[in-house]
């Protein structure tokens, strides 16, 4: 049996299929003072929207506005309290398109 294959999709194309209704309150907050001792940095490789960017001073730059709300960053973070996670206010957040 031949395994199914799927075409590679660029991050730009993937993000173009999604709409975000951004609320002024960040639903994810990253305390990057806890990131400075983190050697794993799982959030950087695991976030499907590439929203975690390491900075040259050892911190992490994060922007919640294009978040898929998948919760992966919260699951892979290896520092207690570095990520505070909640859902956005009703009517806000990610909206997936089908076309
Ligand atoms: S919830 Fe998912 S998409 Fe949002 S920041 Fe975390 S890993 Fe990235
Ligand atoms: S995994 Fe957690 S502690 Fe490590 S860099 Fe990411 S948010 Fe910071």
PDB file of C-alpha atoms and ligand atoms in Angstrom:
ATOM      1  CA  UNK A   1       0.000   0.000   0.000  1.00  0.00           C
ATOM      2  CA  UNK A   2       1.410   3.373  -1.033  1.00  0.00           C
ATOM      3  CA  UNK A   3       1.304   6.022   1.692  1.00  0.00           C
ATOM      4  CA  UNK A   4      -0.657   9.165   0.886  1.00  0.00           C
ATOM      5  CA  UNK A   5       1.323  12.285   0.193  1.00  0.00           C
ATOM      6  CA  UNK A   6       0.268  15.865   0.600  1.00  0.00           C
ATOM      7  CA  UNK A   7       1.643  18.883  -1.285  1.00  0.00           C
ATOM      8  CA  UNK A   8       3.936  21.176   0.673  1.00  0.00           C
ATOM      9  CA  UNK A   9       2.168  24.399   1.628  1.00  0.00           C
ATOM     10  CA  UNK A  10       4.098  27.545   2.450  1.00  0.00           C
ATOM     11  CA  UNK A  11       3.472  29.295   5.735  1.00  0.00           C
ATOM     12  CA  UNK A  12       2.189  32.333   3.825  1.00  0.00           C
ATOM     13  CA  UNK A  13      -0.377  30.198   1.959  1.00  0.00           C
ATOM     14  CA  UNK A  14      -1.477  28.499   5.170  1.00  0.00           C
ATOM     15  CA  UNK A  15      -1.882  31.808   6.969  1.00  0.00           C
ATOM     16  CA  UNK A  16      -3.841  33.154   3.993  1.00  0.00           C
ATOM     17  CA  UNK A  17      -6.612  30.627   4.696  1.00  0.00           C
ATOM     18  CA  UNK A  18      -7.233  32.017   8.149  1.00  0.00           C
ATOM     19  CA  UNK A  19      -8.878  35.149   9.499  1.00  0.00           C
ATOM     20  CA  UNK A  20      -8.150  36.545  12.948  1.00  0.00           C
ATOM     21  CA  UNK A  21     -10.539  38.792  14.875  1.00  0.00           C
ATOM     22  CA  UNK A  22      -8.022  40.298  17.221  1.00  0.00           C
ATOM     23  CA  UNK A  23      -9.078  41.360  20.704  1.00  0.00           C
ATOM     24  CA  UNK A  24      -7.128  44.058  22.498  1.00  0.00           C
ATOM     25  CA  UNK A  25      -6.469  41.692  25.404  1.00  0.00           C
ATOM     26  CA  UNK A  26      -3.700  39.198  24.713  1.00  0.00           C
ATOM     27  CA  UNK A  27      -5.028  35.678  25.380  1.00  0.00           C
ATOM     28  CA  UNK A  28      -1.473  34.356  25.680  1.00  0.00           C
ATOM     29  CA  UNK A  29       1.172  36.164  27.684  1.00  0.00           C
ATOM     30  CA  UNK A  30       4.814  35.079  27.709  1.00  0.00           C
ATOM     31  CA  UNK A  31       6.993  36.012  30.684  1.00  0.00           C
ATOM     32  CA  UNK A  32      10.252  36.045  28.822  1.00  0.00           C
ATOM     33  CA  UNK A  33      12.313  36.526  31.972  1.00  0.00           C
ATOM     34  CA  UNK A  34      11.682  32.766  32.445  1.00  0.00           C
ATOM     35  CA  UNK A  35      12.802  32.063  28.885  1.00  0.00           C
ATOM     36  CA  UNK A  36      16.376  33.172  29.450  1.00  0.00           C
ATOM     37  CA  UNK A  37      17.278  29.928  31.213  1.00  0.00           C
ATOM     38  CA  UNK A  38      15.386  27.758  28.713  1.00  0.00           C
ATOM     39  CA  UNK A  39      17.681  25.639  26.563  1.00  0.00           C
ATOM     40  CA  UNK A  40      14.907  23.616  24.867  1.00  0.00           C
ATOM     41  CA  UNK A  41      12.814  26.444  23.380  1.00  0.00           C
ATOM     42  CA  UNK A  42      10.117  24.057  22.271  1.00  0.00           C
ATOM     43  CA  UNK A  43       7.717  26.915  21.579  1.00  0.00           C
ATOM     44  CA  UNK A  44       9.902  28.148  18.701  1.00  0.00           C
ATOM     45  CA  UNK A  45       9.832  24.860  16.808  1.00  0.00           C
ATOM     46  CA  UNK A  46       6.345  23.696  17.839  1.00  0.00           C
ATOM     47  CA  UNK A  47       4.176  26.746  17.151  1.00  0.00           C
ATOM     48  CA  UNK A  48       2.511  26.136  13.748  1.00  0.00           C
ATOM     49  CA  UNK A  49       2.102  29.874  13.217  1.00  0.00           C
ATOM     50  CA  UNK A  50       5.773  30.723  13.964  1.00  0.00           C
ATOM     51  CA  UNK A  51       4.819  33.257  16.612  1.00  0.00           C
ATOM     52  CA  UNK A  52       7.808  32.746  18.951  1.00  0.00           C
ATOM     53  CA  UNK A  53      11.044  34.414  17.905  1.00  0.00           C
ATOM     54  CA  UNK A  54      14.259  34.161  19.951  1.00  0.00           C
ATOM     55  CA  UNK A  55      15.960  37.503  20.567  1.00  0.00           C
ATOM     56  CA  UNK A  56      19.709  38.073  20.640  1.00  0.00           C
ATOM     57  CA  UNK A  57      19.628  38.814  24.383  1.00  0.00           C
ATOM     58  CA  UNK A  58      18.178  35.385  25.231  1.00  0.00           C
ATOM     59  CA  UNK A  59      14.543  36.409  25.458  1.00  0.00           C
ATOM     60  CA  UNK A  60      11.534  35.507  23.341  1.00  0.00           C
ATOM     61  CA  UNK A  61       9.475  37.849  21.201  1.00  0.00           C
ATOM     62  CA  UNK A  62       5.824  36.782  20.974  1.00  0.00           C
ATOM     63  CA  UNK A  63       2.781  38.177  19.178  1.00  0.00           C
ATOM     64  CA  UNK A  64      -0.635  36.677  19.965  1.00  0.00           C
ATOM     65  CA  UNK A  65      -2.517  38.234  17.038  1.00  0.00           C
ATOM     66  CA  UNK A  66      -2.181  35.326  14.556  1.00  0.00           C
ATOM     67  CA  UNK A  67      -2.574  32.517  17.062  1.00  0.00           C
ATOM     68  CA  UNK A  68      -4.448  29.347  15.993  1.00  0.00           C
ATOM     69  CA  UNK A  69      -5.391  28.650  19.654  1.00  0.00           C
ATOM     70  CA  UNK A  70      -4.031  25.103  19.378  1.00  0.00           C
ATOM     71  CA  UNK A  71      -2.429  25.149  22.838  1.00  0.00           C
ATOM     72  CA  UNK A  72       0.797  23.508  21.664  1.00  0.00           C
ATOM     73  CA  UNK A  73       3.061  26.180  23.129  1.00  0.00           C
ATOM     74  CA  UNK A  74       1.502  25.685  26.551  1.00  0.00           C
ATOM     75  CA  UNK A  75       2.042  21.929  26.312  1.00  0.00           C
ATOM     76  CA  UNK A  76       5.683  22.074  25.218  1.00  0.00           C
ATOM     77  CA  UNK A  77       6.867  24.950  27.403  1.00  0.00           C
ATOM     78  CA  UNK A  78       9.388  23.660  29.907  1.00  0.00           C
ATOM     79  CA  UNK A  79       9.346  26.571  32.357  1.00  0.00           C
ATOM     80  CA  UNK A  80       6.610  26.779  34.961  1.00  0.00           C
ATOM     81  CA  UNK A  81       4.642  29.992  34.496  1.00  0.00           C
ATOM     82  CA  UNK A  82       6.382  31.217  31.342  1.00  0.00           C
ATOM     83  CA  UNK A  83       3.148  31.002  29.357  1.00  0.00           C
ATOM     84  CA  UNK A  84      -0.225  32.163  30.616  1.00  0.00           C
ATOM     85  CA  UNK A  85      -2.912  30.800  28.294  1.00  0.00           C
ATOM     86  CA  UNK A  86      -6.622  31.479  27.980  1.00  0.00           C
ATOM     87  CA  UNK A  87      -9.169  31.647  25.181  1.00  0.00           C
ATOM     88  CA  UNK A  88      -9.924  35.027  23.581  1.00  0.00           C
ATOM     89  CA  UNK A  89     -13.094  36.880  24.440  1.00  0.00           C
ATOM     90  CA  UNK A  90     -16.225  35.564  22.680  1.00  0.00           C
ATOM     91  CA  UNK A  91     -16.424  36.518  18.996  1.00  0.00           C
ATOM     92  CA  UNK A  92     -12.671  37.039  18.795  1.00  0.00           C
ATOM     93  CA  UNK A  93      -9.690  34.930  17.852  1.00  0.00           C
ATOM     94  CA  UNK A  94      -9.099  32.587  14.944  1.00  0.00           C
ATOM     95  CA  UNK A  95     -11.646  31.981  12.175  1.00  0.00           C
ATOM     96  CA  UNK A  96     -10.800  29.234   9.688  1.00  0.00           C
ATOM     97  CA  UNK A  97     -11.918  29.598   6.089  1.00  0.00           C
ATOM     98  CA  UNK A  98     -12.903  26.628   3.936  1.00  0.00           C
ATOM     99  CA  UNK A  99     -12.086  28.131   0.530  1.00  0.00           C
TER     100      UNK A  99
HETATM  101  S1  LIG B   1      -1.641  28.302  20.815  1.00  0.00           S
HETATM  102 FE1  LIG B   1      -0.694  27.308  19.005  1.00  0.00          FE
HETATM  103  S2  LIG B   1      -0.680  28.874  17.383  1.00  0.00           S
HETATM  104 FE2  LIG B   1      -1.069  29.932  19.343  1.00  0.00          FE
HETATM  105  S3  LIG B   1       0.951  30.607  20.006  1.00  0.00           S
HETATM  106 FE3  LIG B   1       0.569  28.604  20.982  1.00  0.00          FE
HETATM  107  S4  LIG B   1       1.458  27.076  19.566  1.00  0.00           S
HETATM  108 FE4  LIG B   1       1.291  29.018  18.447  1.00  0.00          FE
HETATM  109  S1  LIG B   2       9.533  26.834  25.879  1.00  0.00           S
HETATM  110 FE1  LIG B   2       8.633  28.219  27.451  1.00  0.00          FE
HETATM  111  S2  LIG B   2      10.378  28.887  28.703  1.00  0.00           S
HETATM  112 FE2  LIG B   2      11.213  28.003  26.799  1.00  0.00          FE
HETATM  113  S3  LIG B   2      11.484  29.773  25.436  1.00  0.00           S
HETATM  114 FE3  LIG B   2       9.446  28.893  25.014  1.00  0.00          FE
HETATM  115  S4  LIG B   2       8.019  30.067  26.323  1.00  0.00           S
HETATM  116 FE4  LIG B   2      10.091  30.420  27.098  1.00  0.00          FE
END
